[in-house]
């Protein structure tokens, strides 16, 4: 899979003397980079946590802000973009507000290194799909504040479940991350960082109204009294999504029905300072969603093609009820800030119910999936010499999942699987700066599993060489893996049969890149990569009893590139381009060999131009273009791709009141992400946000 992404940065000098000015600067840079800017807050795992003192005035260049952006995922500790040998891309909460992104899935739309469009629609509740370097959604690890939340029962995690009102930033780390995070990080890592408490008691409230019945209300309260600080919030999002559409291939025109959705999401985070050297944090996220499942229009040609078995459903529903909670203790050792121990215990409860109530009673079913996960993370981040840092620790996760089917006609319940999986690991990452301009990092992880063939060793190596103040070279190798899901292993349904003898998928990721400052007006980041995933798990129909097997190998080559520039005073532009070439090298189906892997081979182009002022006024035009891509692995069917233009604006009405607005898909370009599944066309939304 070939990926090119341009992500640029302007290089204008500004002086920052207050937190308000810092926020203004971040919004300045939003349209320029669509997502990779430093924030003043520090993440919970920081070796040097934020102080209560006001920062003195400092001189900052916008290019410097990009490279100094704090990130956690490449290091498993606090670091910056410029210190990472890995390409990493970030979107902040301020940028999500300016873009009108309602969920994490939507927040990824203009970032480099990822194809985030999904395959089932563009409405707020559309199931997410994230394709990174030839991987699918199950092969991308999702982290919440640095710990895994992937569904080990069925695989992946739907990023449309998490609304953005509680998000500080999202990091996308292409190229895998098994050395630090273990299973599922074959293609890359997405790390969702939630908000931390503010120093002063602050309440933020917002209302957004939009096309097709969109009605969103959010409220967040944050503050600190004595040694106790908190963040408490709520988001309610409702939409009908009953838009008109047509599917020319099926000679169909109509209105989308049974496509409504209702979110009720709660978040809470409490922090207690136990003296000056210890912090205890408890965090919980409750995600509740009730939505219609409208299905797709049947595509008559080709017979038995990708859209042939679609059906429109008037009564099908999906319910999700999820709780993600953890308790974290941070302790600084010694008398300085160079040694930090972090210990975390977490518990997740993921419940999904799908009701098929369309058609005759004999065909109506209810599918229940319940997953419970308990985990432990312990690590020590230690800068034991001026030029050397070591991060090492232990991870453990137990996951139990139960999947069953209820037949409304016979009133009988059938159990598909009820099993559990244990995963543990020891890991270490050592980094040494041989000179101020040259550094190397070495990583090693040994995973253990309750699976018969579940143990895996994941080494990594990276290097960074600063040739000059303007040029930085980087190179990496990472060994990655993904353990089979409980569904892959133990499913006992009438259609899908599991295979307990499956091996883990595994992969090798190589990349080499350059970060190049362009005089005093821009920044170019360019990465060439090769990503191989072998022992791919797929369903094999060419055997007496069809089941899952390790069947394939995919090799993806590509380029990720990103460029940002300042065109004139207060006028900025960005462009990023992802070129993908994922090729199937081994498959049980000989007709798939050397063909392009379906969906993951689309080329993506994003660009934008904006006008921004220091007072926070923002107006921008953004373009998102996805090239054509095959929808099957024999490449006999494909979709033509699409290009959309969006208008975004942010208007400060006062110091405490902000008006936001957007018109997406201005030209009303109609397209399909999967055969028979339409987009929503032109949509708009207007929001009013208050801080007091």
XYZ file of C-alpha atoms in Angstrom:
692
model
C 0.000 0.000 0.000
C 1.452 3.223 -1.143
C 0.831 6.244 1.057
C 1.918 9.843 0.347
C 0.968 12.538 2.755
C 1.892 16.176 2.806
C 1.656 17.905 6.169
C 3.071 21.371 6.239
C 3.743 24.076 8.722
C 4.260 27.810 8.432
C 7.212 29.536 10.064
C 5.931 32.875 11.230
C 7.293 34.265 14.540
C 4.909 35.237 17.303
C 5.221 36.092 20.976
C 3.104 34.121 23.444
C 2.615 35.604 26.903
C -0.586 33.978 28.150
C -2.646 30.819 27.865
C -5.281 32.741 25.892
C -2.671 33.783 23.350
C -1.447 30.202 23.144
C -4.975 29.067 22.293
C -5.201 31.757 19.629
C -1.914 30.548 18.152
C -3.194 27.000 18.016
C -6.283 28.129 16.136
C -4.049 30.148 13.799
C -2.211 27.016 12.810
C -5.309 24.823 12.450
C -6.019 25.458 8.798
C -2.333 25.318 8.049
C -1.721 21.846 9.383
C -5.113 20.255 10.009
C -3.840 18.593 13.073
C -0.303 18.663 14.448
C 0.203 21.506 16.886
C 1.622 21.687 20.362
C -0.599 22.259 23.353
C 0.452 23.731 26.694
C -1.085 20.901 28.693
C 1.037 17.879 29.576
C -0.213 14.343 29.438
C -0.705 12.364 32.625
C 2.383 10.266 32.079
C 4.651 13.314 31.824
C 7.919 13.185 33.685
C 7.614 16.953 34.148
C 3.951 17.700 34.936
C 2.468 21.184 34.451
C 3.055 23.730 37.176
C 0.666 26.248 38.622
C 2.906 29.150 37.703
C 2.136 31.323 34.680
C 4.572 30.750 31.847
C 6.848 33.697 31.047
C 6.709 35.246 27.569
C 8.550 33.122 25.013
C 9.252 33.479 21.330
C 7.817 30.695 19.189
C 7.804 29.948 15.477
C 4.835 28.081 14.034
C 7.229 25.559 12.461
C 8.681 25.066 15.911
C 5.189 24.506 17.282
C 4.737 21.582 14.886
C 8.026 19.944 15.747
C 7.583 20.691 19.463
C 4.078 19.187 19.551
C 3.869 16.887 22.601
C 3.146 13.247 21.714
C 3.044 10.069 23.783
C 2.556 7.141 21.413
C 6.041 6.936 19.769
C 7.812 6.771 23.153
C 5.279 5.484 25.715
C 6.233 8.604 27.631
C 6.024 12.312 26.943
C 8.122 13.474 23.993
C 7.861 15.757 20.989
C 7.382 15.282 17.261
C 10.922 16.436 16.490
C 12.399 13.892 18.937
C 10.548 10.967 17.351
C 12.174 8.810 14.720
C 8.636 7.785 13.721
C 6.256 9.945 11.680
C 3.371 10.905 13.966
C 0.395 13.156 13.199
C -1.842 14.965 15.666
C -5.151 16.837 15.734
C -6.000 18.908 18.799
C -9.326 19.590 20.482
C -9.276 23.204 19.269
C -8.874 22.010 15.695
C -11.726 19.525 16.113
C -13.950 22.396 17.254
C -12.959 24.522 14.252
C -13.582 21.617 11.867
C -16.930 20.750 13.428
C -15.776 17.162 14.024
C -18.381 15.459 16.187
C -16.645 12.095 16.680
C -13.071 10.792 16.643
C -13.842 9.154 13.283
C -14.606 12.560 11.770
C -11.588 14.162 13.458
C -9.213 11.948 11.441
C -10.555 13.093 8.059
C -7.762 15.525 7.092
C -4.812 13.859 8.846
C -1.865 12.312 6.986
C -1.005 8.628 7.243
C -4.541 7.240 7.410
C -7.586 6.546 5.230
C -10.395 7.204 7.745
C -13.481 7.359 5.518
C -14.928 3.948 6.428
C -17.220 1.966 4.161
C -20.835 2.544 5.198
C -21.697 6.265 5.100
C -20.876 9.827 6.109
C -23.462 10.489 8.834
C -22.346 11.053 12.427
C -23.107 7.462 13.477
C -21.442 5.777 10.485
C -19.229 2.831 11.441
C -15.580 3.862 11.372
C -12.953 2.254 9.193
C -9.275 3.111 9.499
C -6.824 1.836 6.898
C -3.127 2.469 7.599
C -0.331 1.123 5.367
C -2.383 -1.737 3.924
C -4.027 -2.724 7.201
C -7.725 -2.831 8.051
C -9.549 -1.614 11.157
C -8.847 -4.818 13.100
C -5.107 -4.400 12.452
C -4.924 -0.864 13.872
C -4.530 -0.603 17.640
C -6.772 1.944 19.393
C -5.455 3.403 22.648
C -7.296 5.516 25.198
C -4.769 7.604 27.145
C -2.086 5.081 26.223
C -3.867 1.813 27.027
C -5.644 -0.574 24.599
C -9.414 -0.625 24.066
C -9.663 -2.850 20.966
C -12.473 -5.391 21.020
C -10.732 -8.775 21.332
C -14.030 -10.570 20.858
C -14.839 -9.360 17.343
C -11.876 -7.070 16.601
C -11.302 -3.338 16.168
C -13.048 -0.427 17.857
C -15.670 1.862 16.328
C -14.277 5.406 16.600
C -17.701 6.878 15.862
C -18.646 5.861 19.424
C -16.383 8.503 21.023
C -17.546 12.108 20.724
C -14.938 14.880 20.660
C -16.210 17.038 23.531
C -13.846 15.271 25.967
C -10.803 14.926 23.681
C -7.589 16.905 24.124
C -5.910 15.454 21.033
C -5.672 12.356 18.841
C -2.325 10.934 17.664
C -1.932 8.762 14.560
C 1.254 6.672 14.507
C 1.585 4.824 11.162
C 3.754 1.746 10.862
C 2.772 -0.394 13.817
C 3.594 -0.295 17.495
C 3.817 -3.839 18.844
C 7.183 -3.206 20.563
C 5.491 -0.817 22.997
C 1.842 -1.863 22.871
C 1.600 -5.511 21.784
C -1.134 -7.104 19.695
C -3.265 -5.407 17.000
C -0.659 -2.772 16.065
C 0.200 -4.287 12.658
C -0.651 -1.240 10.569
C -0.458 1.541 13.120
C -1.633 3.037 16.399
C -4.296 5.653 17.162
C -3.980 7.184 20.626
C -6.930 9.196 21.993
C -5.884 11.604 24.761
C -8.723 12.832 26.982
C -8.924 16.233 28.635
C -7.096 17.019 31.863
C -8.458 19.313 34.569
C -7.963 23.062 34.318
C -6.375 25.114 37.100
C -9.440 27.365 37.458
C -13.041 26.242 37.743
C -14.367 26.489 34.193
C -17.601 25.470 32.512
C -17.936 25.027 28.762
C -21.318 24.539 27.131
C -22.287 24.235 23.493
C -25.249 23.691 21.206
C -25.003 22.612 17.566
C -27.845 22.339 15.055
C -27.549 21.030 11.532
C -28.962 19.274 8.516
C -31.223 16.212 8.758
C -32.210 16.747 12.367
C -28.745 17.141 13.907
C -29.123 18.397 17.470
C -26.081 18.270 19.770
C -25.642 19.583 23.313
C -22.428 19.375 25.343
C -21.313 20.578 28.744
C -17.972 20.222 30.548
C -17.009 21.388 33.994
C -13.365 21.372 35.044
C -11.322 22.816 37.857
C -9.145 22.389 40.900
C -9.684 22.989 44.610
C -6.755 22.261 46.869
C -5.192 18.955 45.888
C -8.286 17.684 44.058
C -9.021 18.457 40.404
C -11.694 17.166 38.053
C -13.296 17.054 34.610
C -16.966 16.087 34.308
C -18.878 16.206 31.048
C -21.892 15.081 29.032
C -22.678 14.910 25.325
C -26.059 14.282 23.742
C -26.175 13.982 19.962
C -29.313 13.222 17.994
C -29.924 13.081 14.232
C -32.517 11.703 11.805
C -30.177 11.350 8.800
C -33.160 10.945 6.470
C -31.488 12.354 3.359
C -32.480 11.748 -0.284
C -30.141 9.610 -2.388
C -29.908 7.560 -5.542
C -27.965 4.470 -6.630
C -27.736 4.598 -10.447
C -26.387 1.026 -10.716
C -29.633 -0.251 -9.165
C -31.914 2.328 -10.841
C -32.943 3.406 -7.341
C -34.049 6.751 -5.867
C -35.406 7.307 -2.395
C -34.934 8.723 1.081
C -32.681 7.146 3.680
C -34.894 5.574 6.336
C -34.221 3.953 9.689
C -30.965 5.897 9.927
C -31.565 7.852 13.128
C -29.133 7.936 16.036
C -29.009 9.044 19.667
C -25.824 9.389 21.735
C -25.664 9.801 25.505
C -21.993 9.951 26.520
C -20.619 10.808 29.971
C -17.045 11.389 31.082
C -15.463 11.918 34.478
C -11.847 12.289 35.593
C -10.662 12.951 39.147
C -7.057 13.695 40.092
C -5.605 13.827 43.598
C -2.144 15.158 44.397
C -0.733 12.934 47.135
C 2.032 15.270 48.133
C 4.357 16.848 45.602
C 5.636 13.575 44.101
C 2.543 11.393 43.685
C -0.687 11.684 41.710
C -3.714 9.374 41.709
C -6.190 9.600 38.817
C -9.478 7.811 38.265
C -11.134 8.146 34.864
C -14.320 6.734 33.376
C -15.989 7.071 29.994
C -19.559 5.891 29.406
C -20.618 5.490 25.769
C -24.251 4.819 24.910
C -25.644 4.808 21.376
C -29.006 3.770 19.928
C -29.169 3.792 16.146
C -31.096 2.511 13.184
C -29.330 0.243 10.687
C -30.764 1.086 7.246
C -28.715 -1.387 5.186
C -27.810 -0.929 1.541
C -29.480 -1.005 -1.851
C -29.053 -4.372 -3.658
C -26.818 -4.053 -6.733
C -28.018 -6.521 -9.399
C -24.806 -6.558 -11.456
C -22.464 -8.288 -11.261
C -24.259 -11.325 -9.920
C -22.921 -12.290 -6.468
C -20.843 -9.083 -6.460
C -20.005 -6.931 -3.457
C -23.422 -5.234 -3.333
C -25.508 -8.131 -4.622
C -26.706 -9.347 -1.210
C -27.529 -5.906 0.228
C -30.974 -5.249 1.651
C -32.770 -2.149 2.944
C -34.089 -2.602 6.473
C -36.862 -0.587 8.103
C -36.662 -1.993 11.635
C -33.093 -3.145 12.298
C -31.447 -1.512 15.311
C -28.040 -1.457 16.967
C -27.448 -0.666 20.628
C -24.059 -0.106 22.249
C -23.439 0.334 25.948
C -19.800 0.673 26.938
C -17.866 1.628 30.062
C -14.112 2.317 29.904
C -12.554 3.011 33.285
C -9.081 3.072 34.836
C -7.137 4.007 37.961
C -3.621 5.415 37.480
C -0.876 6.208 39.982
C 2.143 8.334 39.019
C 5.146 8.659 41.311
C 8.309 10.684 40.723
C 11.337 8.998 42.229
C 14.408 10.722 43.653
C 14.578 14.472 43.985
C 14.270 15.466 40.327
C 11.933 14.924 37.386
C 13.931 12.273 35.510
C 12.354 9.137 36.979
C 8.631 8.374 36.825
C 6.824 5.174 37.798
C 3.321 4.676 36.413
C 0.943 1.926 37.528
C -2.530 1.511 36.053
C -5.399 -0.927 36.466
C -8.320 -0.746 34.080
C -11.625 -2.440 33.341
C -13.773 -2.234 30.207
C -17.322 -3.471 29.667
C -18.383 -3.496 26.006
C -21.919 -4.575 25.181
C -23.401 -4.553 21.684
C -26.830 -5.736 20.624
C -27.962 -5.946 17.018
C -31.625 -6.628 16.276
C -32.633 -7.887 12.833
C -36.394 -7.267 12.900
C -36.928 -6.919 9.145
C -38.577 -9.517 6.934
C -40.644 -12.476 8.084
C -40.631 -13.621 11.702
C -38.673 -16.746 10.797
C -35.732 -14.616 9.619
C -35.648 -12.225 12.592
C -32.696 -12.553 14.979
C -31.033 -10.747 17.887
C -27.248 -10.864 18.166
C -25.672 -10.114 21.552
C -21.972 -9.564 22.146
C -20.673 -8.956 25.671
C -17.006 -8.342 26.455
C -15.262 -7.740 29.768
C -11.587 -6.777 29.933
C -9.335 -6.310 32.950
C -5.807 -5.009 32.561
C -2.647 -3.881 34.310
C 0.080 -1.564 33.040
C 3.234 -0.821 35.026
C 6.231 1.055 33.677
C 9.274 3.059 34.701
C 10.414 5.980 32.558
C 13.964 6.805 33.578
C 16.402 9.340 32.163
C 19.404 7.828 33.921
C 22.009 9.901 32.070
C 21.983 13.239 30.309
C 21.872 11.508 26.915
C 20.133 8.206 27.753
C 16.519 7.264 28.525
C 15.015 3.885 29.365
C 11.322 2.959 29.438
C 10.492 -0.561 30.605
C 7.533 -2.344 32.142
C 4.916 -5.064 32.246
C 1.468 -5.336 30.622
C -1.348 -7.790 31.304
C -4.850 -8.031 29.886
C -7.611 -10.622 30.366
C -10.582 -10.519 28.010
C -13.758 -12.592 28.269
C -16.395 -12.439 25.544
C -19.757 -14.052 24.988
C -21.591 -14.072 21.659
C -25.103 -15.450 21.222
C -28.039 -15.419 18.786
C -31.725 -15.313 19.716
C -34.303 -16.582 17.190
C -37.571 -14.618 17.501
C -39.509 -17.335 15.683
C -38.468 -20.283 17.844
C -37.601 -18.167 20.920
C -34.381 -20.140 21.257
C -30.965 -18.743 22.058
C -27.844 -20.235 20.476
C -24.394 -19.678 21.927
C -21.669 -18.938 19.354
C -18.791 -18.678 21.834
C -18.121 -17.937 25.496
C -14.361 -17.868 26.008
C -11.483 -15.792 27.341
C -7.972 -14.764 26.366
C -4.986 -13.854 28.569
C -2.154 -11.667 27.268
C 0.964 -10.548 29.142
C 4.240 -8.931 28.111
C 7.582 -7.527 29.219
C 8.918 -4.581 27.193
C 11.763 -2.072 27.113
C 12.796 0.886 24.957
C 16.302 2.364 25.248
C 17.280 5.665 23.615
C 20.744 7.193 23.431
C 21.840 10.523 21.989
C 25.363 9.887 20.755
C 25.642 13.559 19.826
C 23.154 16.450 19.982
C 22.385 15.737 16.321
C 22.338 11.902 16.238
C 20.232 9.495 18.322
C 19.286 5.809 18.196
C 16.540 3.878 19.985
C 16.250 0.119 20.496
C 13.095 -1.661 21.603
C 12.153 -5.214 22.555
C 8.915 -6.802 23.720
C 8.100 -10.389 24.603
C 4.383 -11.217 24.586
C 2.883 -14.275 26.280
C -0.600 -15.594 25.640
C -2.999 -18.311 26.719
C -3.155 -19.339 23.057
C -1.130 -22.421 22.143
C 0.841 -20.416 19.560
C 0.322 -16.954 21.031
C 3.776 -15.869 22.206
C 5.572 -13.288 20.075
C 8.801 -11.258 20.105
C 8.684 -7.681 18.766
C 12.015 -5.862 18.261
C 12.400 -2.337 16.881
C 15.168 0.091 15.996
C 15.068 3.756 15.026
C 17.545 6.509 14.241
C 17.402 10.282 13.854
C 20.076 12.519 12.359
C 19.799 16.298 12.421
C 21.936 17.392 9.486
C 21.303 21.096 10.051
C 18.822 23.429 11.698
C 16.611 22.917 8.647
C 16.974 19.203 7.872
C 16.203 16.153 9.965
C 16.510 12.532 8.700
C 14.848 9.539 10.380
C 14.608 5.771 9.816
C 12.796 2.886 11.564
C 12.163 -0.837 11.638
C 9.385 -2.438 13.743
C 8.210 -6.051 14.037
C 4.436 -6.266 14.680
C 1.729 -8.850 15.290
C -2.009 -9.346 15.845
C -3.446 -12.229 17.835
C -6.632 -13.801 16.425
C -9.905 -12.630 17.961
C -12.120 -14.874 20.047
C -14.570 -14.922 17.133
C -11.789 -16.113 14.769
C -10.881 -18.847 17.245
C -14.104 -20.132 18.713
C -17.148 -19.051 16.659
C -19.666 -21.865 16.347
C -22.329 -20.300 14.138
C -24.142 -21.719 11.119
C -22.204 -19.391 8.784
C -18.859 -18.787 10.491
C -16.791 -21.491 12.160
C -13.726 -20.609 14.227
C -10.324 -22.269 14.192
C -8.522 -22.603 17.569
C -5.254 -23.471 15.776
C -4.814 -20.060 14.155
C -1.431 -18.358 14.351
C -1.011 -14.648 14.983
C -0.744 -12.338 11.995
C 2.695 -10.734 11.872
C 4.402 -7.965 9.967
C 7.527 -5.942 9.302
C 7.389 -2.168 8.956
C 10.230 -0.093 7.465
C 10.265 3.642 6.847
C 12.722 6.415 6.112
C 11.837 10.093 6.129
C 12.884 13.713 6.206
C 11.580 16.810 7.968
C 12.666 19.829 5.941
C 12.094 23.446 6.934
C 11.472 25.642 3.891
C 13.302 28.864 4.657
C 11.074 30.977 6.932
C 7.639 30.074 5.557
C 7.003 26.324 5.676
C 7.788 22.741 6.626
C 7.828 19.582 4.504
C 7.603 16.125 6.062
C 8.162 13.160 3.762
C 8.164 9.421 4.594
C 8.821 6.417 2.345
C 7.644 3.097 3.781
C 7.234 -0.628 3.235
C 4.807 -2.623 5.368
C 4.360 -6.419 5.179
C 1.569 -8.385 6.882
C 1.826 -12.187 6.673
C -0.236 -15.130 7.973
C -3.324 -13.036 7.267
C -6.456 -14.508 8.831
C -9.255 -14.962 6.300
C -12.269 -17.207 5.788
C -11.474 -20.157 3.539
C -14.444 -21.508 1.584
C -12.275 -23.897 -0.470
C -12.200 -26.611 2.215
C -14.783 -29.245 3.238
C -15.697 -27.280 6.378
C -15.286 -23.561 5.694
C -13.381 -21.844 8.500
C -10.784 -19.194 9.322
C -7.209 -19.937 8.288
C -3.863 -18.150 7.960
C -4.067 -17.635 4.223
C -2.326 -14.558 2.915
C 0.471 -12.040 2.708
C 0.163 -8.366 1.751
C 3.072 -6.021 1.060
C 2.387 -2.298 0.959
C 4.796 0.351 -0.293
C 4.140 4.042 -0.311
C 4.884 7.599 0.638
C 3.397 9.849 3.304
C 4.074 13.539 2.792
C 2.856 16.773 4.340
C 3.484 20.438 3.549
C 2.280 23.651 5.231
C 3.073 27.186 4.116
C 2.224 30.787 4.877
C 1.089 32.532 1.684
C 0.632 36.042 3.085
C -0.181 37.804 6.324
C -2.924 35.767 8.045
C -3.258 33.494 4.979
C -2.153 29.878 5.282
C -2.331 26.724 3.177
C -1.718 23.008 3.637
C -1.669 19.934 1.446
C -1.196 16.291 2.342
C -1.262 13.343 -0.017
C -1.315 9.595 0.684
C -0.347 7.258 -2.139
C -1.078 3.568 -1.477
C -0.031 0.367 -3.226
C -1.005 -2.723 -1.181
C -0.329 -5.919 -3.150
C -1.513 -9.434 -2.303
C 1.569 -11.651 -2.521
C 0.078 -14.868 -1.146
C -3.539 -16.067 -1.130
C -5.496 -19.316 -1.206
C -7.228 -17.806 -4.254
C -4.663 -17.727 -7.071
C -6.654 -15.058 -8.952
C -5.881 -12.578 -6.125
C -2.099 -12.836 -6.404
C -0.407 -9.504 -7.208
C -3.775 -7.760 -7.132
C -4.468 -4.633 -5.076
C -5.954 -5.203 -1.621
C -9.535 -3.961 -1.557
C -10.370 -0.569 0.046
C -6.828 -0.060 1.430
C -5.359 1.038 -1.908
C -7.124 4.368 -2.313
C -4.963 7.474 -2.796
C -5.940 10.412 -0.596
C -5.376 14.126 -1.201
C -6.244 16.830 1.334
C -5.633 20.528 0.943
C -6.869 23.752 2.422
C -6.481 27.506 2.456
C -7.558 29.718 5.318
C -7.646 33.225 6.719
C -6.873 33.454 10.433
C -6.296 36.319 12.822
C -4.690 36.520 16.278
C -8.138 37.326 17.680
C -9.322 33.792 16.805
C -11.284 34.514 13.617
C -10.967 31.618 11.203
C -12.414 30.933 7.745
C -11.176 28.144 5.518
C -11.909 26.004 2.495
C -10.803 22.360 2.809
C -10.715 19.724 0.089
C -10.772 15.967 0.622
C -10.245 13.683 -2.359
C -10.172 9.898 -2.415
C -9.051 8.116 -5.567
C -10.687 5.056 -7.092
C -10.203 1.739 -5.322
C -11.196 -1.913 -5.809
C -13.950 -3.365 -3.632
C -12.863 -6.985 -4.084
C -9.468 -8.659 -4.028
C -9.677 -9.898 -7.611
C -10.043 -6.241 -8.685
C -13.026 -6.943 -10.934
C -15.183 -4.414 -9.048
C -14.288 -0.894 -7.956
C -15.647 2.488 -6.923
C -14.602 5.671 -8.672
C -13.705 7.752 -5.624
C -14.808 11.323 -4.987
C -13.756 14.896 -4.170
C -15.510 17.167 -1.689
C -15.027 20.795 -0.634
C -15.924 22.033 2.856
C -16.248 25.523 4.289
C -15.354 25.981 7.980
C -15.543 29.081 10.133
C -14.989 30.124 13.729
C -16.116 33.601 14.839
C -15.397 34.898 18.365
C -18.417 36.974 19.396
C -16.817 37.911 22.715
C -14.134 36.678 25.074
C -16.482 33.919 26.259
C -18.710 33.221 23.253
C -17.751 31.579 19.955
C -19.858 30.883 16.856
C -18.825 27.950 14.646
C -20.241 26.854 11.337
C -19.574 24.580 8.410
C -20.952 23.530 5.061
C -19.557 20.163 4.060
C -19.593 18.818 0.518
C -20.432 22.252 -0.860
C -20.823 21.002 -4.440
C -23.127 18.169 -3.319
C -20.885 15.490 -4.814
C -22.708 12.136 -4.438
C -20.756 8.924 -4.079
C -20.674 5.501 -2.432
C -18.115 4.248 0.087
C -19.352 0.671 -0.427
C -21.568 -0.521 -3.293
C -25.170 0.377 -2.442
C -24.328 2.498 0.640
C -24.747 6.253 -0.073
C -23.252 9.438 1.331
C -25.343 12.226 2.874
C -24.577 14.873 0.234
C -24.327 18.544 1.187
C -24.789 19.131 4.932
C -24.427 22.109 7.245
C -24.171 22.798 10.951
C -24.033 25.865 13.195
C -22.795 25.864 16.767
C -22.603 28.269 19.690
C -20.055 27.606 22.436
C -19.767 29.481 25.724
C -17.051 29.430 28.400
C -17.679 30.811 31.849
